[in-house]
Amino acid sequence: MSETSIAHDEAESLARVIQVVRRKKVTSRPEVARITGFSRTLVSKYIDSTIELNLLEEGTLGVSTGGRAPRLLKFNADAGAILIAELGASGMSIALSDLSGKLSEIVEIEGDIGQGPEKVLLKIENAFEKIIAKTKQEIWGIGIGLPGPVEFAAGVPMSPPIMPGWDRYPVRERFSKKFNAPVWVDNDVNLMALGEVAKNQEKKYNELIYIKIGSGIGAGILTHGRLHRGAQGCAGDIGHIAVAGMTDVVCRCGNVGCLEAIAGGIAIARDALVAAENGDSKYLRDCLKANKKVEASDVISGAKSGDKWCVDSINAAGQQVGKILATLVNFHNPSLIVVGGGISNAGDPLLASIRETVFKRSLPLATRDLEIRIGADSDPTGLIGAAEMVISELFSPTILKQWVQDGIPELPIHYQDAFEYEE
């Protein structure tokens, strides 16, 4: 354990060196100096510190470019492990990640988020304990994604509409005490946005909006490759932006005319039930007769089967989402918009409706190089994003300052003070 301490500017430089080696996976001291712009003396200092922290390993000699062959550096992704969980309305995904973001031990568990935090989080804890017992890994951090607003600095959900009993529940505190590791909690859509940029190193991913259209609607926003959370962590909650002319539709948040009350999965299922009962859609009427209920997934299936009401419903949802996205495009000017969530399974018809509306209502310069696409449904984007969140925080200057002194990653005390849970 080191007895030294470093200033914040030194921690920033150390974080930069670690980031370069982690991204490159295998590199050399001269290459790190070239990328960072630091002198070789400083690079050697920070690399020696990182080797002491067991984050880097020196290996074989590389190829000489005219002088002595440099010794290669390899990021030690197995130095520690990260536990991650992504919660949804009706289930959760759990995994283990190494320090490079490579996932393993992925588990899918059914569970209603409406059962409350005690029952739901106990399932996650039990799954985490099984992973630890099986892999014998040392846990350096934990990342949790929740399907609702999260105050990131405190690690607590704040008035989540589909999560009764979760308001201000101390999720971070519970897992930190249980597993004696630093914990970070964020909104699931933010983690999906982080997952997209972690999977793809292309420049266009640095200016990204990830929109999730599920039971509700939310967005994760990346600027210069960094997640924009806002002052309290609720940036991107576009599901509660008011849609013009829809003052008669009440949202579950209590306001009227919210986007998710018009175009979210719950809204689509609500309108589909009326269409089935009124006989406006033969396809949905048959679904109601067979299953005693109608869901948004039935509307998607009906649209793919050519049912006119279902096709019109998907198109209408895409148009309403497109109107709000057009405002974001003019304001934020992203390079890429990725559409995910259960309603994105509607595929090309939904995408075409969103694209047409965005390009029609946005400025030409804002859409000149804009790409809009459906996210890959099979990828564990949220889990990848949860791992990236924890890794980024572990190797941030704030954590590294403490890490160099204590030899292990811990959550700084000013974070701990932020999440006092009041009954």
GROMACS .gro file of C-alpha atoms in nm:
model
  423
    1MET     CA    1   0.000   0.000   0.000
    2SER     CA    2   0.141   0.336  -0.102
    3GLU     CA    3   0.208   0.612   0.154
    4THR     CA    4   0.215   0.883  -0.113
    5SER     CA    5  -0.054   1.126  -0.225
    6ILE     CA    6  -0.094   1.326  -0.544
    7ALA     CA    7  -0.244   1.659  -0.640
    8HIS     CA    8  -0.554   1.681  -0.859
    9ASP     CA    9  -0.364   1.787  -1.172
   10GLU     CA   10  -0.131   1.489  -1.128
   11ALA     CA   11  -0.436   1.264  -1.086
   12GLU     CA   12  -0.579   1.402  -1.411
   13SER     CA   13  -0.254   1.318  -1.593
   14LEU     CA   14  -0.245   0.972  -1.438
   15ALA     CA   15  -0.608   0.916  -1.544
   16ARG     CA   16  -0.519   1.021  -1.899
   17VAL     CA   17  -0.229   0.773  -1.917
   18ILE     CA   18  -0.449   0.488  -1.785
   19GLN     CA   19  -0.721   0.576  -2.036
   20VAL     CA   20  -0.477   0.564  -2.328
   21VAL     CA   21  -0.337   0.225  -2.231
   22ARG     CA   22  -0.684   0.085  -2.158
   23ARG     CA   23  -0.815   0.194  -2.498
   24LYS     CA   24  -0.505   0.072  -2.684
   25LYS     CA   25  -0.491  -0.256  -2.482
   26VAL     CA   26  -0.124  -0.304  -2.580
   27THR     CA   27   0.110  -0.009  -2.632
   28SER     CA   28   0.450   0.132  -2.529
   29ARG     CA   29   0.586   0.426  -2.330
   30PRO     CA   30   0.685   0.622  -2.644
   31GLU     CA   31   0.338   0.568  -2.790
   32VAL     CA   32   0.172   0.692  -2.469
   33ALA     CA   33   0.397   0.999  -2.475
   34ARG     CA   34   0.300   1.067  -2.837
   35ILE     CA   35  -0.075   1.038  -2.773
   36THR     CA   36  -0.084   1.235  -2.445
   37GLY     CA   37   0.177   1.497  -2.534
   38PHE     CA   38   0.348   1.437  -2.198
   39SER     CA   39   0.726   1.418  -2.170
   40ARG     CA   40   0.882   1.074  -2.155
   41THR     CA   41   0.991   1.145  -1.798
   42LEU     CA   42   0.633   1.220  -1.689
   43VAL     CA   43   0.497   0.922  -1.881
   44SER     CA   44   0.748   0.691  -1.709
   45LYS     CA   45   0.649   0.836  -1.371
   46TYR     CA   46   0.278   0.776  -1.426
   47ILE     CA   47   0.328   0.435  -1.582
   48ASP     CA   48   0.542   0.327  -1.286
   49SER     CA   49   0.262   0.441  -1.052
   50THR     CA   50   0.006   0.249  -1.259
   51ILE     CA   51   0.220  -0.066  -1.254
   52GLU     CA   52   0.237  -0.030  -0.874
   53LEU     CA   53  -0.144  -0.021  -0.871
   54ASN     CA   54  -0.140  -0.349  -1.070
   55LEU     CA   55  -0.325  -0.184  -1.361
   56LEU     CA   56  -0.046  -0.220  -1.615
   57GLU     CA   57   0.196  -0.499  -1.698
   58GLU     CA   58   0.522  -0.475  -1.889
   59GLY     CA   59   0.571  -0.751  -2.142
   60THR     CA   60   0.788  -0.839  -2.440
   61LEU     CA   61   0.990  -0.599  -2.652
   62GLY     CA   62   0.808  -0.423  -2.935
   63VAL     CA   63   0.933  -0.324  -3.279
   64SER     CA   64   1.219  -0.075  -3.292
   65THR     CA   65   1.168   0.245  -3.495
   66GLY     CA   66   1.539   0.323  -3.509
   67GLY     CA   67   1.657   0.311  -3.150
   68ARG     CA   68   1.625   0.063  -2.869
   69ALA     CA   69   1.311  -0.152  -2.897
   70PRO     CA   70   1.045  -0.035  -2.648
   71ARG     CA   71   0.898  -0.272  -2.394
   72LEU     CA   72   0.526  -0.324  -2.452
   73LEU     CA   73   0.266  -0.225  -2.193
   74LYS     CA   74  -0.053  -0.422  -2.144
   75PHE     CA   75  -0.357  -0.310  -1.950
   76ASN     CA   76  -0.431  -0.561  -1.673
   77ALA     CA   77  -0.804  -0.605  -1.725
   78ASP     CA   78  -0.810  -0.893  -1.475
   79ALA     CA   79  -0.673  -0.693  -1.183
   80GLY     CA   80  -1.026  -0.652  -1.050
   81ALA     CA   81  -1.387  -0.719  -1.145
   82ILE     CA   82  -1.713  -0.526  -1.161
   83LEU     CA   83  -2.063  -0.645  -1.077
   84ILE     CA   84  -2.338  -0.490  -1.288
   85ALA     CA   85  -2.716  -0.507  -1.308
   86GLU     CA   86  -2.970  -0.350  -1.541
   87LEU     CA   87  -3.328  -0.342  -1.413
   88GLY     CA   88  -3.636  -0.322  -1.632
   89ALA     CA   89  -4.008  -0.312  -1.567
   90SER     CA   90  -4.045  -0.692  -1.578
   91GLY     CA   91  -3.696  -0.833  -1.537
   92MET     CA   92  -3.328  -0.770  -1.484
   93SER     CA   93  -2.994  -0.855  -1.644
   94ILE     CA   94  -2.691  -0.927  -1.427
   95ALA     CA   95  -2.327  -0.982  -1.523
   96LEU     CA   96  -1.963  -0.967  -1.425
   97SER     CA   97  -1.721  -0.742  -1.613
   98ASP     CA   98  -1.345  -0.716  -1.620
   99LEU     CA   99  -1.176  -0.374  -1.623
  100SER     CA  100  -1.190  -0.355  -2.002
  101GLY     CA  101  -1.569  -0.395  -2.010
  102LYS     CA  102  -1.571  -0.759  -2.124
  103LEU     CA  103  -1.884  -0.928  -1.988
  104SER     CA  104  -1.922  -1.278  -1.845
  105GLU     CA  105  -2.159  -1.468  -1.615
  106ILE     CA  106  -2.462  -1.299  -1.775
  107VAL     CA  107  -2.788  -1.393  -1.602
  108GLU     CA  108  -3.148  -1.296  -1.689
  109ILE     CA  109  -3.398  -1.291  -1.402
  110GLU     CA  110  -3.770  -1.225  -1.415
  111GLY     CA  111  -3.911  -0.980  -1.163
  112ASP     CA  112  -4.172  -0.706  -1.144
  113ILE     CA  113  -4.013  -0.371  -1.056
  114GLY     CA  114  -4.343  -0.283  -0.888
  115GLN     CA  115  -4.272  -0.538  -0.613
  116GLY     CA  116  -4.055  -0.273  -0.449
  117PRO     CA  117  -3.684  -0.237  -0.374
  118GLU     CA  118  -3.653  -0.493  -0.094
  119LYS     CA  119  -3.771  -0.792  -0.300
  120VAL     CA  120  -3.613  -0.684  -0.628
  121LEU     CA  121  -3.272  -0.588  -0.491
  122LEU     CA  122  -3.255  -0.908  -0.284
  123LYS     CA  123  -3.268  -1.104  -0.610
  124ILE     CA  124  -2.977  -0.902  -0.743
  125GLU     CA  125  -2.776  -0.949  -0.424
  126ASN     CA  126  -2.830  -1.325  -0.437
  127ALA     CA  127  -2.717  -1.334  -0.801
  128PHE     CA  128  -2.410  -1.124  -0.719
  129GLU     CA  129  -2.316  -1.357  -0.434
  130LYS     CA  130  -2.340  -1.662  -0.662
  131ILE     CA  131  -2.111  -1.493  -0.916
  132ILE     CA  132  -1.857  -1.404  -0.646
  133ALA     CA  133  -1.863  -1.759  -0.505
  134LYS     CA  134  -1.815  -1.907  -0.851
  135THR     CA  135  -1.543  -1.678  -0.987
  136LYS     CA  136  -1.359  -1.585  -0.665
  137GLN     CA  137  -1.302  -1.240  -0.817
  138GLU     CA  138  -1.210  -0.933  -0.615
  139ILE     CA  139  -1.489  -0.679  -0.667
  140TRP     CA  140  -1.367  -0.325  -0.733
  141GLY     CA  141  -1.700  -0.164  -0.813
  142ILE     CA  142  -2.072  -0.212  -0.876
  143GLY     CA  143  -2.295  -0.050  -1.140
  144ILE     CA  144  -2.676  -0.044  -1.128
  145GLY     CA  145  -2.916   0.080  -1.398
  146LEU     CA  146  -3.273   0.172  -1.302
  147PRO     CA  147  -3.575   0.236  -1.530
  148GLY     CA  148  -3.651   0.580  -1.391
  149PRO     CA  149  -3.501   0.915  -1.288
  150VAL     CA  150  -3.188   0.886  -1.071
  151GLU     CA  151  -3.005   1.155  -0.875
  152PHE     CA  152  -2.660   1.042  -0.985
  153ALA     CA  153  -2.457   1.218  -0.714
  154ALA     CA  154  -2.664   1.050  -0.441
  155GLY     CA  155  -2.725   0.716  -0.611
  156VAL     CA  156  -3.099   0.718  -0.539
  157PRO     CA  157  -3.409   0.698  -0.763
  158MET     CA  158  -3.625   1.011  -0.755
  159SER     CA  159  -4.005   0.980  -0.798
  160PRO     CA  160  -3.983   0.704  -1.061
  161PRO     CA  161  -4.328   0.668  -1.225
  162ILE     CA  162  -4.324   0.289  -1.276
  163MET     CA  163  -4.139   0.208  -0.952
  164PRO     CA  164  -4.376   0.237  -0.650
  165GLY     CA  165  -4.189   0.233  -0.320
  166TRP     CA  166  -3.853   0.323  -0.476
  167ASP     CA  167  -3.853   0.701  -0.425
  168ARG     CA  168  -3.523   0.802  -0.256
  169TYR     CA  169  -3.445   0.441  -0.169
  170PRO     CA  170  -3.069   0.419  -0.083
  171VAL     CA  171  -2.964   0.180  -0.359
  172ARG     CA  172  -2.598   0.287  -0.350
  173GLU     CA  173  -2.576   0.267   0.027
  174ARG     CA  174  -2.733  -0.079   0.039
  175PHE     CA  175  -2.495  -0.237  -0.215
  176SER     CA  176  -2.190  -0.051  -0.085
  177LYS     CA  177  -2.244  -0.186   0.267
  178LYS     CA  178  -2.332  -0.535   0.144
  179PHE     CA  179  -2.031  -0.583  -0.084
  180ASN     CA  180  -1.780  -0.333   0.061
  181ALA     CA  181  -1.721  -0.174  -0.280
  182PRO     CA  182  -1.791   0.164  -0.443
  183VAL     CA  183  -2.129   0.175  -0.619
  184TRP     CA  184  -2.271   0.392  -0.897
  185VAL     CA  185  -2.638   0.409  -0.996
  186ASP     CA  186  -2.783   0.570  -1.309
  187ASN     CA  187  -3.085   0.576  -1.536
  188ASP     CA  188  -3.096   0.280  -1.775
  189VAL     CA  189  -3.114   0.499  -2.087
  190ASN     CA  190  -2.795   0.683  -1.988
  191LEU     CA  191  -2.623   0.346  -1.960
  192MET     CA  192  -2.746   0.243  -2.304
  193ALA     CA  193  -2.594   0.561  -2.445
  194LEU     CA  194  -2.264   0.482  -2.271
  195GLY     CA  195  -2.286   0.127  -2.402
  196GLU     CA  196  -2.317   0.248  -2.762
  197VAL     CA  197  -2.005   0.463  -2.740
  198ALA     CA  198  -1.814   0.188  -2.556
  199LYS     CA  199  -1.887  -0.058  -2.838
  200ASN     CA  200  -1.803   0.186  -3.115
  201GLN     CA  201  -1.497   0.408  -3.136
  202GLU     CA  202  -1.612   0.601  -3.445
  203LYS     CA  203  -1.611   0.978  -3.406
  204LYS     CA  204  -1.984   1.012  -3.475
  205TYR     CA  205  -2.062   0.829  -3.151
  206ASN     CA  206  -1.917   1.121  -2.954
  207GLU     CA  207  -2.228   1.328  -3.033
  208LEU     CA  208  -2.506   1.079  -2.969
  209ILE     CA  209  -2.868   1.071  -2.856
  210TYR     CA  210  -2.994   0.728  -2.750
  211ILE     CA  211  -3.372   0.722  -2.722
  212LYS     CA  212  -3.550   0.434  -2.553
  213ILE     CA  213  -3.915   0.386  -2.646
  214GLY     CA  214  -4.054   0.128  -2.406
  215SER     CA  215  -4.331   0.156  -2.150
  216GLY     CA  216  -4.209   0.514  -2.117
  217ILE     CA  217  -3.970   0.725  -2.323
  218GLY     CA  218  -3.630   0.860  -2.226
  219ALA     CA  219  -3.303   0.968  -2.382
  220GLY     CA  220  -2.932   0.951  -2.303
  221ILE     CA  221  -2.723   1.237  -2.441
  222LEU     CA  222  -2.351   1.226  -2.516
  223THR     CA  223  -2.147   1.539  -2.586
  224HIS     CA  224  -1.779   1.508  -2.684
  225GLY     CA  225  -1.804   1.143  -2.583
  226ARG     CA  226  -1.916   1.228  -2.230
  227LEU     CA  227  -2.259   1.168  -2.084
  228HIS     CA  228  -2.460   1.481  -2.013
  229ARG     CA  229  -2.653   1.420  -1.692
  230GLY     CA  230  -2.743   1.779  -1.602
  231ALA     CA  231  -2.737   1.940  -1.256
  232GLN     CA  232  -2.932   1.668  -1.073
  233GLY     CA  233  -2.896   1.379  -1.317
  234CYS     CA  234  -3.232   1.397  -1.497
  235ALA     CA  235  -3.118   1.536  -1.833
  236GLY     CA  236  -3.278   1.351  -2.122
  237ASP     CA  237  -3.613   1.280  -1.957
  238ILE     CA  238  -3.790   1.368  -2.282
  239GLY     CA  239  -4.090   1.147  -2.212
  240HIS     CA  240  -4.241   1.430  -2.012
  241ILE     CA  241  -4.203   1.703  -2.272
  242ALA     CA  242  -4.551   1.828  -2.363
  243VAL     CA  243  -4.688   1.746  -2.708
  244ALA     CA  244  -4.883   2.031  -2.865
  245GLY     CA  245  -5.260   1.982  -2.892
  246MET     CA  246  -5.278   1.684  -2.653
  247THR     CA  247  -5.413   1.851  -2.340
  248ASP     CA  248  -5.679   1.582  -2.285
  249VAL     CA  249  -5.430   1.296  -2.231
  250VAL     CA  250  -5.322   1.255  -1.868
  251CYS     CA  251  -4.974   1.117  -1.802
  252ARG     CA  252  -4.885   0.893  -1.507
  253CYS     CA  253  -4.663   1.179  -1.382
  254GLY     CA  254  -4.980   1.386  -1.326
  255ASN     CA  255  -4.932   1.631  -1.612
  256VAL     CA  256  -5.120   1.626  -1.941
  257GLY     CA  257  -4.998   1.578  -2.297
  258CYS     CA  258  -4.658   1.420  -2.214
  259LEU     CA  259  -4.482   1.244  -2.502
  260GLU     CA  260  -4.481   0.905  -2.332
  261ALA     CA  261  -4.855   0.938  -2.260
  262ILE     CA  262  -4.903   0.975  -2.637
  263ALA     CA  263  -4.639   0.750  -2.794
  264GLY     CA  264  -4.496   0.521  -2.521
  265GLY     CA  265  -4.570   0.149  -2.492
  266ILE     CA  266  -4.836   0.193  -2.225
  267ALA     CA  267  -5.010   0.458  -2.437
  268ILE     CA  268  -5.002   0.237  -2.748
  269ALA     CA  269  -5.149  -0.056  -2.553
  270ARG     CA  270  -5.418   0.172  -2.405
  271ASP     CA  271  -5.529   0.292  -2.745
  272ALA     CA  272  -5.506  -0.060  -2.889
  273LEU     CA  273  -5.749  -0.193  -2.630
  274VAL     CA  274  -6.003   0.070  -2.733
  275ALA     CA  275  -5.948  -0.017  -3.100
  276ALA     CA  276  -6.001  -0.386  -3.027
  277GLU     CA  277  -6.319  -0.327  -2.826
  278ASN     CA  278  -6.460  -0.092  -3.091
  279GLY     CA  279  -6.375  -0.327  -3.377
  280ASP     CA  280  -6.139  -0.076  -3.544
  281SER     CA  281  -5.878  -0.350  -3.581
  282LYS     CA  282  -5.967  -0.709  -3.661
  283TYR     CA  283  -5.615  -0.820  -3.568
  284LEU     CA  284  -5.635  -0.663  -3.222
  285ARG     CA  285  -5.992  -0.784  -3.171
  286ASP     CA  286  -5.869  -1.140  -3.228
  287CYS     CA  287  -5.577  -1.081  -2.986
  288LEU     CA  288  -5.817  -0.958  -2.720
  289LYS     CA  289  -6.046  -1.257  -2.771
  290ALA     CA  290  -5.757  -1.504  -2.750
  291ASN     CA  291  -5.550  -1.349  -2.470
  292LYS     CA  292  -5.806  -1.142  -2.277
  293LYS     CA  293  -5.570  -0.844  -2.313
  294VAL     CA  294  -5.391  -0.634  -2.574
  295GLU     CA  295  -5.028  -0.520  -2.546
  296ALA     CA  296  -4.802  -0.287  -2.743
  297SER     CA  297  -4.625  -0.593  -2.884
  298ASP     CA  298  -4.957  -0.697  -3.042
  299VAL     CA  299  -4.972  -0.364  -3.223
  300ILE     CA  300  -4.619  -0.421  -3.356
  301SER     CA  301  -4.714  -0.771  -3.474
  302GLY     CA  302  -5.034  -0.634  -3.628
  303ALA     CA  303  -4.843  -0.366  -3.816
  304LYS     CA  304  -4.606  -0.628  -3.957
  305SER     CA  305  -4.912  -0.827  -4.066
  306GLY     CA  306  -5.051  -0.527  -4.249
  307ASP     CA  307  -5.337  -0.435  -4.016
  308LYS     CA  308  -5.421  -0.075  -4.106
  309TRP     CA  309  -5.499   0.048  -3.754
  310CYS     CA  310  -5.172  -0.099  -3.622
  311VAL     CA  311  -4.972   0.050  -3.910
  312ASP     CA  312  -5.126   0.391  -3.848
  313SER     CA  313  -5.058   0.361  -3.473
  314ILE     CA  314  -4.687   0.290  -3.525
  315ASN     CA  315  -4.660   0.572  -3.778
  316ALA     CA  316  -4.833   0.815  -3.541
  317ALA     CA  317  -4.599   0.718  -3.253
  318GLY     CA  318  -4.298   0.773  -3.480
  319GLN     CA  319  -4.425   1.115  -3.585
  320GLN     CA  320  -4.477   1.231  -3.225
  321VAL     CA  321  -4.133   1.106  -3.120
  322GLY     CA  322  -3.985   1.268  -3.433
  323LYS     CA  323  -4.131   1.607  -3.343
  324ILE     CA  324  -3.956   1.607  -3.005
  325LEU     CA  325  -3.635   1.469  -3.154
  326ALA     CA  326  -3.636   1.747  -3.415
  327THR     CA  327  -3.622   1.999  -3.132
  328LEU     CA  328  -3.330   1.811  -2.976
  329VAL     CA  329  -3.152   1.791  -3.312
  330ASN     CA  330  -3.178   2.169  -3.358
  331PHE     CA  331  -3.064   2.225  -2.999
  332HIS     CA  332  -2.794   1.959  -2.958
  333ASN     CA  333  -2.686   1.886  -3.320
  334PRO     CA  334  -2.599   1.516  -3.273
  335SER     CA  335  -2.420   1.305  -3.533
  336LEU     CA  336  -2.617   0.994  -3.447
  337ILE     CA  337  -2.955   0.901  -3.300
  338VAL     CA  338  -3.004   0.539  -3.191
  339VAL     CA  339  -3.358   0.418  -3.120
  340GLY     CA  340  -3.397   0.132  -2.873
  341GLY     CA  341  -3.653  -0.011  -2.633
  342GLY     CA  342  -3.939  -0.253  -2.691
  343ILE     CA  343  -4.127  -0.033  -2.939
  344SER     CA  344  -3.817  -0.018  -3.162
  345ASN     CA  345  -3.904  -0.378  -3.254
  346ALA     CA  346  -4.152  -0.218  -3.495
  347GLY     CA  347  -3.843  -0.170  -3.712
  348ASP     CA  348  -3.836   0.013  -4.043
  349PRO     CA  349  -4.191   0.161  -4.038
  350LEU     CA  350  -4.124   0.329  -3.703
  351LEU     CA  351  -3.777   0.438  -3.812
  352ALA     CA  352  -3.908   0.580  -4.140
  353SER     CA  353  -4.173   0.783  -3.957
  354ILE     CA  354  -3.918   0.922  -3.710
  355ARG     CA  355  -3.668   1.003  -3.985
  356GLU     CA  356  -3.923   1.177  -4.206
  357THR     CA  357  -4.043   1.398  -3.920
  358VAL     CA  358  -3.694   1.483  -3.790
  359PHE     CA  359  -3.558   1.577  -4.132
  360LYS     CA  360  -3.872   1.775  -4.217
  361ARG     CA  361  -3.871   1.979  -3.897
  362SER     CA  362  -3.496   2.027  -3.835
  363LEU     CA  363  -3.253   2.276  -3.985
  364PRO     CA  364  -3.064   2.150  -4.293
  365LEU     CA  365  -2.723   2.207  -4.132
  366ALA     CA  366  -2.826   2.011  -3.821
  367THR     CA  367  -2.928   1.709  -4.030
  368ARG     CA  368  -2.660   1.728  -4.298
  369ASP     CA  369  -2.457   1.440  -4.156
  370LEU     CA  370  -2.716   1.300  -3.915
  371GLU     CA  371  -2.767   0.924  -3.899
  372ILE     CA  372  -3.077   0.773  -3.735
  373ARG     CA  373  -3.089   0.397  -3.682
  374ILE     CA  374  -3.246   0.122  -3.473
  375GLY     CA  375  -3.026  -0.024  -3.199
  376ALA     CA  376  -2.913  -0.386  -3.214
  377ASP     CA  377  -3.171  -0.571  -3.004
  378SER     CA  378  -2.942  -0.867  -2.926
  379ASP     CA  379  -2.658  -0.660  -2.777
  380PRO     CA  380  -2.642  -0.619  -2.396
  381THR     CA  381  -2.594  -0.244  -2.447
  382GLY     CA  382  -2.717  -0.146  -2.101
  383LEU     CA  383  -2.483  -0.389  -1.924
  384ILE     CA  384  -2.190  -0.270  -2.135
  385GLY     CA  385  -2.282   0.087  -2.042
  386ALA     CA  386  -2.306   0.001  -1.672
  387ALA     CA  387  -1.956  -0.147  -1.685
  388GLU     CA  388  -1.827   0.159  -1.870
  389MET     CA  389  -1.983   0.388  -1.609
  390VAL     CA  390  -1.802   0.212  -1.325
  391ILE     CA  391  -1.472   0.186  -1.511
  392SER     CA  392  -1.480   0.556  -1.600
  393GLU     CA  393  -1.546   0.649  -1.239
  394LEU     CA  394  -1.283   0.413  -1.098
  395PHE     CA  395  -1.019   0.569  -1.321
  396SER     CA  396  -1.136   0.928  -1.271
  397PRO     CA  397  -0.898   1.178  -1.106
  398THR     CA  398  -1.110   1.195  -0.789
  399ILE     CA  399  -1.098   0.820  -0.728
  400LEU     CA  400  -0.736   0.786  -0.841
  401LYS     CA  401  -0.619   1.042  -0.583
  402GLN     CA  402  -0.754   0.818  -0.308
  403TRP     CA  403  -0.644   0.501  -0.488
  404VAL     CA  404  -0.276   0.600  -0.509
  405GLN     CA  405  -0.273   0.664  -0.134
  406ASP     CA  406  -0.475   0.363  -0.015
  407GLY     CA  407  -0.397   0.106  -0.285
  408ILE     CA  408  -0.763   0.011  -0.343
  409PRO     CA  409  -1.057   0.192  -0.504
  410GLU     CA  410  -1.311   0.337  -0.263
  411LEU     CA  411  -1.591   0.590  -0.289
  412PRO     CA  412  -1.472   0.932  -0.163
  413ILE     CA  413  -1.631   1.051   0.158
  414HIS     CA  414  -1.803   1.348  -0.008
  415TYR     CA  415  -2.003   1.098  -0.214
  416GLN     CA  416  -2.103   0.911   0.100
  417ASP     CA  417  -2.240   1.230   0.256
  418ALA     CA  418  -2.465   1.285  -0.045
  419PHE     CA  419  -2.703   0.997   0.009
  420GLU     CA  420  -2.837   1.016   0.361
  421TYR     CA  421  -3.171   0.832   0.341
  422GLU     CA  422  -3.455   0.999   0.528
  423GLU     CA  423  -3.759   0.796   0.629
   0.00000   0.00000   0.00000
